[in-house]
Amino acid sequence: MPAVGRFLVCVTVVGVAAVASSPMAWADFVPGGKGTGSETQVNGDRKDDEISASAGGVVFDRSKNGTGTSVGPVTSTTSWTPPACWYAPKYTPAQLKAYLEPIWAADSTGYEWDATQRDRYVNGHPYKDFNKDKTGKGYWWDSYVDEAFPPGWDKCTKPIFWVDKGDPPPADIENAVTPEVLGKLAYKEIRVPGTKVTLAPAGTTKVNLKTWAWLDGAAFKPVSVTASVPALGISATTTATPVSLKIDPGTADAETYPASGVCEIKNGQIGEPYAKGKANETPPCGVNYLRSSGDSSYPLKATITWKIHWTGTGVPGGNLPDGTFGATQDVTVQEIQSVNR
């Protein structure tokens, strides 16, 4: 059934006009709808074998994430993005029956669609009586969606399907949760510290004066997020490790140290703090402005690159695209004043 048709059915069945105003609202009430990763929508009486919201959807442990007011998500250095929607356990046999039968009884979906659905889930083509004879031996899987609704959130259109406990999901269903998919979902939840660099001189520097730049190494340690599906007993941990700082001075009239502007992280240190007596030395990480900023300032941008890797239940894991996170700060550059006598 097309998405638009499902939307109209939902409004009729639920009978609440407000449902139509939110993709989240109507998706959670339609067969094959795009529920969120933290919710399980069920109608009817609760059953002893029902899936709880925390067991069926993806659960994130963010306790080892970056903290503070300046943290933010990384941006992939490639065109790759984490899955916008995925499939995971959502219903037991009793829950699916309680969910679908009221929709069919409302007689709002049309005889043909109702008959097709009954044939699929009740009449044995391929499932019989909602798989009640398999209660406790598996789950009905359905689609979930990233709550931010990024591009692609509506691409998980496979009908609700059954997976026995211990079996992998069908190979032809993209983004059905596996440890690898969980690792990709955890990528989006990574939060890393902000990147305001310390400069010497601070705030205001001079033309042709080597300005040292460094970051607090203690703030730039690996961070990680674990994604799991309790109903399946699988999880994956995605870890981001800082590897380099890139400085963009905000003007072409400047030199960076090193020339590439990329300061490698060494021994947990990003750059080197300026120390008295080093004014004539070239900083391992820094910038030299060749022209005054006049009455304004230059927008120096500091960007950290993070290597990202995942490991999961029963598998060694692998690398995901590097991520970056940066911040801009204003630097005022003045001419050196000389006095003629």
mmCIF file of C-alpha atoms in Angstrom:
data_model
loop_
_atom_site.group_PDB
_atom_site.id
_atom_site.type_symbol
_atom_site.label_atom_id
_atom_site.label_comp_id
_atom_site.label_asym_id
_atom_site.label_seq_id
_atom_site.Cartn_x
_atom_site.Cartn_y
_atom_site.Cartn_z
ATOM 1 C CA MET A 1 0.000 0.000 0.000
ATOM 2 C CA PRO A 2 1.532 3.388 -0.941
ATOM 3 C CA ALA A 3 2.629 5.743 1.807
ATOM 4 C CA VAL A 4 -0.047 8.310 0.996
ATOM 5 C CA GLY A 5 -2.717 5.668 1.240
ATOM 6 C CA ARG A 6 -1.380 4.566 4.581
ATOM 7 C CA PHE A 7 -1.492 8.135 5.807
ATOM 8 C CA LEU A 8 -5.171 8.512 4.918
ATOM 9 C CA VAL A 9 -5.974 5.230 6.593
ATOM 10 C CA CYS A 10 -4.201 6.329 9.733
ATOM 11 C CA VAL A 11 -6.164 9.551 10.009
ATOM 12 C CA THR A 12 -9.434 7.672 9.581
ATOM 13 C CA VAL A 13 -8.641 4.938 12.055
ATOM 14 C CA VAL A 14 -7.121 7.087 14.750
ATOM 15 C CA GLY A 15 -9.656 9.849 14.274
ATOM 16 C CA VAL A 16 -7.348 12.616 15.438
ATOM 17 C CA ALA A 17 -6.681 15.409 13.003
ATOM 18 C CA ALA A 18 -3.442 16.281 14.757
ATOM 19 C CA VAL A 19 -1.927 12.997 13.625
ATOM 20 C CA ALA A 20 -1.690 14.363 10.111
ATOM 21 C CA SER A 21 0.603 17.170 11.191
ATOM 22 C CA SER A 22 3.596 15.007 12.076
ATOM 23 C CA PRO A 23 5.432 12.291 10.116
ATOM 24 C CA MET A 24 6.299 10.712 13.458
ATOM 25 C CA ALA A 25 2.676 10.504 14.526
ATOM 26 C CA TRP A 26 1.150 8.844 11.486
ATOM 27 C CA ALA A 27 4.114 6.558 10.818
ATOM 28 C CA ASP A 28 3.771 4.866 14.178
ATOM 29 C CA PHE A 29 0.173 3.831 13.524
ATOM 30 C CA VAL A 30 0.342 2.333 10.043
ATOM 31 C CA PRO A 31 1.314 -1.200 8.988
ATOM 32 C CA GLY A 32 4.983 -1.025 8.050
ATOM 33 C CA GLY A 33 5.101 2.522 9.446
ATOM 34 C CA LYS A 34 8.367 4.151 10.357
ATOM 35 C CA GLY A 35 8.349 4.014 14.140
ATOM 36 C CA THR A 36 11.230 5.432 16.125
ATOM 37 C CA GLY A 37 14.120 3.453 17.436
ATOM 38 C CA SER A 38 13.018 4.012 21.014
ATOM 39 C CA GLU A 39 9.341 3.180 20.772
ATOM 40 C CA THR A 40 7.168 0.137 20.140
ATOM 41 C CA GLN A 41 3.612 0.938 19.092
ATOM 42 C CA VAL A 42 1.063 -1.637 20.252
ATOM 43 C CA ASN A 43 -2.725 -1.580 20.445
ATOM 44 C CA GLY A 44 -4.919 -3.849 22.573
ATOM 45 C CA ASP A 45 -4.298 -5.611 25.852
ATOM 46 C CA ARG A 46 -0.756 -6.234 27.042
ATOM 47 C CA LYS A 47 0.502 -9.813 26.837
ATOM 48 C CA ASP A 48 3.101 -11.562 28.938
ATOM 49 C CA ASP A 49 5.316 -12.136 25.905
ATOM 50 C CA GLU A 50 5.123 -8.617 24.450
ATOM 51 C CA ILE A 51 8.194 -6.664 23.448
ATOM 52 C CA SER A 52 8.918 -3.620 25.568
ATOM 53 C CA ALA A 53 10.081 -0.424 23.919
ATOM 54 C CA SER A 54 13.608 -0.807 25.319
ATOM 55 C CA ALA A 55 13.889 -4.437 24.184
ATOM 56 C CA GLY A 56 12.672 -4.155 20.607
ATOM 57 C CA GLY A 57 14.221 -0.926 19.421
ATOM 58 C CA VAL A 58 17.829 0.234 19.431
ATOM 59 C CA VAL A 59 19.094 1.439 22.814
ATOM 60 C CA PHE A 60 22.061 3.830 23.001
ATOM 61 C CA ASP A 61 24.550 4.045 25.863
ATOM 62 C CA ARG A 62 26.121 7.503 25.607
ATOM 63 C CA SER A 63 27.861 7.470 29.009
ATOM 64 C CA LYS A 64 31.329 7.463 27.398
ATOM 65 C CA ASN A 65 30.551 10.272 24.997
ATOM 66 C CA GLY A 66 32.115 13.711 24.979
ATOM 67 C CA THR A 67 30.669 16.161 27.498
ATOM 68 C CA GLY A 68 30.404 19.906 27.955
ATOM 69 C CA THR A 69 28.590 22.798 26.350
ATOM 70 C CA SER A 70 30.724 22.826 23.186
ATOM 71 C CA VAL A 71 30.353 19.174 22.148
ATOM 72 C CA GLY A 72 28.852 18.287 18.811
ATOM 73 C CA PRO A 73 28.400 15.502 16.245
ATOM 74 C CA VAL A 74 31.108 14.600 13.765
ATOM 75 C CA THR A 75 30.631 15.072 10.035
ATOM 76 C CA SER A 76 31.730 12.271 7.741
ATOM 77 C CA THR A 77 34.654 13.158 5.503
ATOM 78 C CA THR A 78 32.918 11.238 2.697
ATOM 79 C CA SER A 79 29.409 11.233 1.258
ATOM 80 C CA TRP A 80 28.497 8.296 3.524
ATOM 81 C CA THR A 81 25.835 8.881 6.170
ATOM 82 C CA PRO A 82 24.463 6.604 8.931
ATOM 83 C CA PRO A 83 21.221 4.734 8.148
ATOM 84 C CA ALA A 84 18.179 7.012 8.206
ATOM 85 C CA CYS A 85 15.864 4.054 8.834
ATOM 86 C CA TRP A 86 16.323 0.426 9.807
ATOM 87 C CA TYR A 87 14.480 -2.748 10.794
ATOM 88 C CA ALA A 88 14.368 -4.338 14.234
ATOM 89 C CA PRO A 89 12.006 -6.475 16.360
ATOM 90 C CA LYS A 90 8.760 -4.647 17.114
ATOM 91 C CA TYR A 91 5.944 -7.151 17.745
ATOM 92 C CA THR A 92 5.244 -10.547 19.236
ATOM 93 C CA PRO A 93 2.467 -12.578 17.544
ATOM 94 C CA ALA A 94 -0.120 -11.268 20.027
ATOM 95 C CA GLN A 95 1.042 -7.689 19.575
ATOM 96 C CA LEU A 96 0.864 -7.816 15.781
ATOM 97 C CA LYS A 97 -2.648 -9.285 15.951
ATOM 98 C CA ALA A 98 -3.722 -6.545 18.376
ATOM 99 C CA TYR A 99 -2.148 -3.949 16.102
ATOM 100 C CA LEU A 100 -3.518 -5.010 12.712
ATOM 101 C CA GLU A 101 -7.015 -6.328 13.431
ATOM 102 C CA PRO A 102 -8.461 -2.951 14.583
ATOM 103 C CA ILE A 103 -7.177 -1.397 11.341
ATOM 104 C CA TRP A 104 -8.859 -4.080 9.265
ATOM 105 C CA ALA A 105 -12.064 -3.833 11.338
ATOM 106 C CA ALA A 106 -12.290 -0.086 10.666
ATOM 107 C CA ASP A 107 -12.975 -0.932 7.005
ATOM 108 C CA SER A 108 -11.018 2.129 5.929
ATOM 109 C CA THR A 109 -8.192 0.470 4.038
ATOM 110 C CA GLY A 110 -10.321 -1.116 1.352
ATOM 111 C CA TYR A 111 -11.282 -4.732 0.787
ATOM 112 C CA GLU A 112 -8.397 -5.512 -1.555
ATOM 113 C CA TRP A 113 -5.698 -4.259 0.792
ATOM 114 C CA ASP A 114 -7.300 -5.901 3.840
ATOM 115 C CA ALA A 115 -7.586 -9.191 1.986
ATOM 116 C CA THR A 116 -3.938 -9.055 0.946
ATOM 117 C CA GLN A 117 -2.850 -8.364 4.502
ATOM 118 C CA ARG A 118 -5.011 -11.133 5.952
ATOM 119 C CA ASP A 119 -3.646 -13.512 3.360
ATOM 120 C CA ARG A 120 -0.084 -12.608 4.352
ATOM 121 C CA TYR A 121 -0.409 -12.702 8.130
ATOM 122 C CA VAL A 122 -3.392 -14.986 8.808
ATOM 123 C CA ASN A 123 -4.083 -17.335 5.898
ATOM 124 C CA GLY A 124 -0.640 -18.854 5.510
ATOM 125 C CA HIS A 125 0.791 -16.962 2.521
ATOM 126 C CA PRO A 126 3.382 -17.100 3.953
ATOM 127 C CA TYR A 127 2.345 -16.679 7.623
ATOM 128 C CA LYS A 128 -0.500 -18.349 9.483
ATOM 129 C CA ASP A 129 -2.500 -16.843 12.357
ATOM 130 C CA PHE A 130 0.188 -14.213 13.070
ATOM 131 C CA ASN A 131 2.673 -17.027 13.829
ATOM 132 C CA LYS A 132 1.034 -17.648 17.201
ATOM 133 C CA ASP A 133 2.506 -21.149 17.241
ATOM 134 C CA LYS A 134 5.943 -19.500 17.324
ATOM 135 C CA THR A 135 5.254 -17.329 20.359
ATOM 136 C CA GLY A 136 8.481 -16.940 22.293
ATOM 137 C CA LYS A 137 10.526 -18.292 19.397
ATOM 138 C CA GLY A 138 10.985 -15.111 17.407
ATOM 139 C CA TYR A 139 9.695 -11.612 16.636
ATOM 140 C CA TRP A 140 7.905 -9.635 13.991
ATOM 141 C CA TRP A 141 10.310 -7.027 12.615
ATOM 142 C CA ASP A 142 9.226 -3.621 11.371
ATOM 143 C CA SER A 143 10.831 -0.346 10.357
ATOM 144 C CA TYR A 144 12.175 2.335 12.670
ATOM 145 C CA VAL A 145 13.340 5.805 11.707
ATOM 146 C CA ASP A 146 15.866 8.416 12.796
ATOM 147 C CA GLU A 147 13.776 10.959 14.722
ATOM 148 C CA ALA A 148 15.485 13.827 12.859
ATOM 149 C CA PHE A 149 13.940 12.541 9.586
ATOM 150 C CA PRO A 150 17.057 12.994 7.413
ATOM 151 C CA PRO A 151 16.958 12.191 3.677
ATOM 152 C CA GLY A 152 16.061 8.545 3.226
ATOM 153 C CA TRP A 153 13.982 8.197 6.399
ATOM 154 C CA ASP A 154 11.033 6.944 4.299
ATOM 155 C CA LYS A 155 12.939 4.298 2.336
ATOM 156 C CA CYS A 156 12.256 1.372 4.679
ATOM 157 C CA THR A 157 9.060 0.150 3.030
ATOM 158 C CA LYS A 158 9.343 -3.626 3.448
ATOM 159 C CA PRO A 159 6.200 -5.192 4.974
ATOM 160 C CA ILE A 160 6.398 -6.527 8.517
ATOM 161 C CA PHE A 161 8.348 -9.814 8.503
ATOM 162 C CA TRP A 162 9.167 -12.630 10.916
ATOM 163 C CA VAL A 163 12.620 -13.708 12.148
ATOM 164 C CA ASP A 164 13.200 -16.734 14.391
ATOM 165 C CA LYS A 165 15.361 -16.217 17.473
ATOM 166 C CA GLY A 166 18.976 -16.954 16.680
ATOM 167 C CA ASP A 167 18.523 -16.481 12.936
ATOM 168 C CA PRO A 168 19.971 -13.535 11.034
ATOM 169 C CA PRO A 169 17.499 -11.207 9.318
ATOM 170 C CA PRO A 170 16.911 -11.809 5.581
ATOM 171 C CA ALA A 171 20.007 -10.888 3.590
ATOM 172 C CA ASP A 172 18.002 -8.932 1.025
ATOM 173 C CA ILE A 173 16.642 -6.463 3.591
ATOM 174 C CA GLU A 174 19.021 -3.530 3.814
ATOM 175 C CA ASN A 175 19.639 -2.079 7.280
ATOM 176 C CA ALA A 176 17.996 -4.896 9.232
ATOM 177 C CA VAL A 177 19.841 -4.623 12.536
ATOM 178 C CA THR A 178 23.080 -6.529 12.852
ATOM 179 C CA PRO A 179 26.162 -5.548 14.869
ATOM 180 C CA GLU A 180 27.453 -3.700 11.799
ATOM 181 C CA VAL A 181 24.236 -1.710 11.382
ATOM 182 C CA LEU A 182 24.295 -0.925 15.114
ATOM 183 C CA GLY A 183 27.857 0.360 14.727
ATOM 184 C CA LYS A 184 26.691 2.685 11.968
ATOM 185 C CA LEU A 185 23.736 3.914 14.034
ATOM 186 C CA ALA A 186 26.062 4.628 16.975
ATOM 187 C CA TYR A 187 28.207 6.791 14.655
ATOM 188 C CA LYS A 188 25.466 9.418 14.524
ATOM 189 C CA GLU A 189 25.288 9.527 18.336
ATOM 190 C CA ILE A 190 28.992 10.300 18.799
ATOM 191 C CA ARG A 191 29.638 13.698 20.408
ATOM 192 C CA VAL A 192 33.132 15.192 20.531
ATOM 193 C CA PRO A 193 34.595 18.247 22.306
ATOM 194 C CA GLY A 194 34.720 21.674 20.730
ATOM 195 C CA THR A 195 37.937 22.846 19.124
ATOM 196 C CA LYS A 196 38.730 26.339 20.329
ATOM 197 C CA VAL A 197 42.517 26.526 20.280
ATOM 198 C CA THR A 198 44.691 28.396 22.703
ATOM 199 C CA LEU A 199 46.848 31.002 20.957
ATOM 200 C CA ALA A 200 49.960 32.810 22.039
ATOM 201 C CA PRO A 201 49.713 35.723 21.694
ATOM 202 C CA ALA A 202 46.068 35.358 22.722
ATOM 203 C CA GLY A 203 43.225 37.141 20.934
ATOM 204 C CA THR A 204 45.344 39.807 19.258
ATOM 205 C CA THR A 205 48.584 39.074 17.417
ATOM 206 C CA LYS A 206 50.945 41.015 15.162
ATOM 207 C CA VAL A 207 51.842 40.848 11.486
ATOM 208 C CA ASN A 208 54.788 38.487 10.893
ATOM 209 C CA LEU A 209 54.714 37.261 14.479
ATOM 210 C CA LYS A 210 54.687 33.484 14.781
ATOM 211 C CA THR A 211 51.572 32.608 16.748
ATOM 212 C CA TRP A 212 51.597 29.339 18.655
ATOM 213 C CA ALA A 213 48.476 27.183 18.740
ATOM 214 C CA TRP A 214 47.595 24.189 20.909
ATOM 215 C CA LEU A 215 44.681 22.323 22.443
ATOM 216 C CA ASP A 216 44.142 20.877 25.879
ATOM 217 C CA GLY A 217 45.223 17.275 25.329
ATOM 218 C CA ALA A 218 43.174 16.080 28.306
ATOM 219 C CA ALA A 219 39.950 17.037 26.523
ATOM 220 C CA PHE A 220 40.796 15.121 23.372
ATOM 221 C CA LYS A 221 40.614 11.475 24.266
ATOM 222 C CA PRO A 222 38.673 8.692 22.558
ATOM 223 C CA VAL A 223 34.894 8.777 23.027
ATOM 224 C CA SER A 224 32.415 6.014 22.304
ATOM 225 C CA VAL A 225 28.733 5.114 22.043
ATOM 226 C CA THR A 226 27.252 1.619 22.334
ATOM 227 C CA ALA A 227 24.086 0.654 20.449
ATOM 228 C CA SER A 228 22.230 -2.522 21.378
ATOM 229 C CA VAL A 229 19.013 -4.429 20.791
ATOM 230 C CA PRO A 230 18.193 -6.215 24.074
ATOM 231 C CA ALA A 231 15.636 -8.495 22.429
ATOM 232 C CA LEU A 232 18.373 -9.940 20.223
ATOM 233 C CA GLY A 233 21.269 -9.771 22.662
ATOM 234 C CA ILE A 234 23.495 -7.942 20.163
ATOM 235 C CA SER A 235 25.411 -4.700 20.462
ATOM 236 C CA ALA A 236 28.138 -2.634 18.846
ATOM 237 C CA THR A 237 30.432 0.038 20.197
ATOM 238 C CA THR A 238 31.624 2.831 17.942
ATOM 239 C CA THR A 239 34.738 4.692 19.072
ATOM 240 C CA ALA A 240 36.098 8.005 17.791
ATOM 241 C CA THR A 241 39.796 8.728 18.362
ATOM 242 C CA PRO A 242 41.319 12.166 17.626
ATOM 243 C CA VAL A 243 44.219 12.053 15.160
ATOM 244 C CA SER A 244 44.916 15.558 13.904
ATOM 245 C CA LEU A 245 44.077 19.262 14.070
ATOM 246 C CA LYS A 246 43.772 21.339 10.908
ATOM 247 C CA ILE A 247 44.145 25.103 11.140
ATOM 248 C CA ASP A 248 42.573 27.372 8.533
ATOM 249 C CA PRO A 249 43.764 30.922 9.351
ATOM 250 C CA GLY A 250 40.765 32.535 7.654
ATOM 251 C CA THR A 251 42.810 34.425 5.050
ATOM 252 C CA ALA A 252 45.198 33.621 2.213
ATOM 253 C CA ASP A 253 47.611 36.166 3.650
ATOM 254 C CA ALA A 254 49.005 33.780 6.210
ATOM 255 C CA GLU A 255 51.405 30.893 6.702
ATOM 256 C CA THR A 256 50.622 27.838 8.775
ATOM 257 C CA TYR A 257 52.916 25.559 10.756
ATOM 258 C CA PRO A 258 53.321 22.972 9.440
ATOM 259 C CA ALA A 259 52.736 24.225 5.896
ATOM 260 C CA SER A 260 49.808 21.838 5.416
ATOM 261 C CA GLY A 261 48.035 23.346 8.406
ATOM 262 C CA VAL A 262 47.569 19.814 9.776
ATOM 263 C CA CYS A 263 48.996 19.308 13.263
ATOM 264 C CA GLU A 264 49.360 15.630 14.099
ATOM 265 C CA ILE A 265 48.508 14.476 17.594
ATOM 266 C CA LYS A 266 51.637 13.188 19.336
ATOM 267 C CA ASN A 267 51.707 11.566 22.757
ATOM 268 C CA GLY A 268 48.215 12.857 23.458
ATOM 269 C CA GLN A 269 49.340 16.415 22.735
ATOM 270 C CA ILE A 270 47.894 18.661 20.032
ATOM 271 C CA GLY A 271 50.418 21.369 19.336
ATOM 272 C CA GLU A 272 52.711 22.679 22.049
ATOM 273 C CA PRO A 273 52.013 25.365 24.646
ATOM 274 C CA TYR A 274 54.133 28.468 24.217
ATOM 275 C CA ALA A 275 56.869 28.893 26.805
ATOM 276 C CA LYS A 276 58.933 31.945 27.645
ATOM 277 C CA GLY A 277 62.036 32.199 25.502
ATOM 278 C CA LYS A 278 60.538 30.560 22.416
ATOM 279 C CA ALA A 279 59.444 33.749 20.649
ATOM 280 C CA ASN A 280 61.927 33.238 17.805
ATOM 281 C CA GLU A 281 61.250 29.521 17.372
ATOM 282 C CA THR A 282 58.890 28.056 14.812
ATOM 283 C CA PRO A 283 55.906 26.489 16.593
ATOM 284 C CA PRO A 284 55.075 22.853 15.789
ATOM 285 C CA CYS A 285 51.487 24.042 15.319
ATOM 286 C CA GLY A 286 50.596 27.628 14.605
ATOM 287 C CA VAL A 287 50.115 30.469 12.150
ATOM 288 C CA ASN A 288 51.897 33.574 10.917
ATOM 289 C CA TYR A 289 49.657 36.354 9.577
ATOM 290 C CA LEU A 290 51.229 38.434 6.793
ATOM 291 C CA ARG A 291 48.656 41.224 6.681
ATOM 292 C CA SER A 292 46.723 43.202 9.264
ATOM 293 C CA SER A 293 43.041 42.415 9.759
ATOM 294 C CA GLY A 294 42.380 46.157 9.867
ATOM 295 C CA ASP A 295 39.287 47.130 11.807
ATOM 296 C CA SER A 296 37.941 43.576 11.804
ATOM 297 C CA SER A 297 39.396 40.131 12.490
ATOM 298 C CA TYR A 298 40.185 36.866 10.745
ATOM 299 C CA PRO A 299 37.954 33.810 11.335
ATOM 300 C CA LEU A 300 40.467 31.138 12.304
ATOM 301 C CA LYS A 301 38.906 27.687 12.039
ATOM 302 C CA ALA A 302 40.262 24.717 13.952
ATOM 303 C CA THR A 303 39.010 21.281 12.923
ATOM 304 C CA ILE A 304 39.768 17.956 14.574
ATOM 305 C CA THR A 305 39.734 14.759 12.498
ATOM 306 C CA TRP A 306 38.560 11.656 14.334
ATOM 307 C CA LYS A 307 39.272 8.075 13.271
ATOM 308 C CA ILE A 308 36.139 5.995 13.829
ATOM 309 C CA HIS A 309 35.993 2.239 14.391
ATOM 310 C CA TRP A 310 33.282 -0.158 15.522
ATOM 311 C CA THR A 311 33.329 -3.554 17.214
ATOM 312 C CA GLY A 312 30.291 -5.760 17.736
ATOM 313 C CA THR A 313 28.889 -8.940 19.184
ATOM 314 C CA GLY A 314 30.653 -11.930 17.665
ATOM 315 C CA VAL A 315 32.420 -9.922 14.945
ATOM 316 C CA PRO A 316 35.740 -8.044 14.827
ATOM 317 C CA GLY A 317 34.166 -4.861 13.494
ATOM 318 C CA GLY A 318 35.789 -2.417 11.126
ATOM 319 C CA ASN A 319 36.441 1.180 10.211
ATOM 320 C CA LEU A 320 33.841 3.794 9.381
ATOM 321 C CA PRO A 321 34.563 7.065 7.539
ATOM 322 C CA ASP A 322 36.625 9.604 9.445
ATOM 323 C CA GLY A 323 34.607 12.347 11.115
ATOM 324 C CA THR A 324 35.421 16.017 11.644
ATOM 325 C CA PHE A 325 34.242 18.641 14.080
ATOM 326 C CA GLY A 326 35.442 22.238 14.106
ATOM 327 C CA ALA A 327 34.887 25.698 15.476
ATOM 328 C CA THR A 328 35.743 29.235 14.387
ATOM 329 C CA GLN A 329 37.268 31.959 16.535
ATOM 330 C CA ASP A 330 38.133 35.545 15.749
ATOM 331 C CA VAL A 331 41.788 36.616 15.618
ATOM 332 C CA THR A 332 42.728 40.287 15.412
ATOM 333 C CA VAL A 333 46.003 40.991 13.618
ATOM 334 C CA GLN A 334 47.694 44.363 14.072
ATOM 335 C CA GLU A 335 50.630 46.040 12.364
ATOM 336 C CA ILE A 336 53.755 46.266 14.482
ATOM 337 C CA GLN A 337 54.104 49.901 15.515
ATOM 338 C CA SER A 338 57.558 51.464 15.380
ATOM 339 C CA VAL A 339 58.696 54.765 16.823
ATOM 340 C CA ASN A 340 61.159 56.958 14.845
ATOM 341 C CA ARG A 341 63.478 59.196 16.839
#
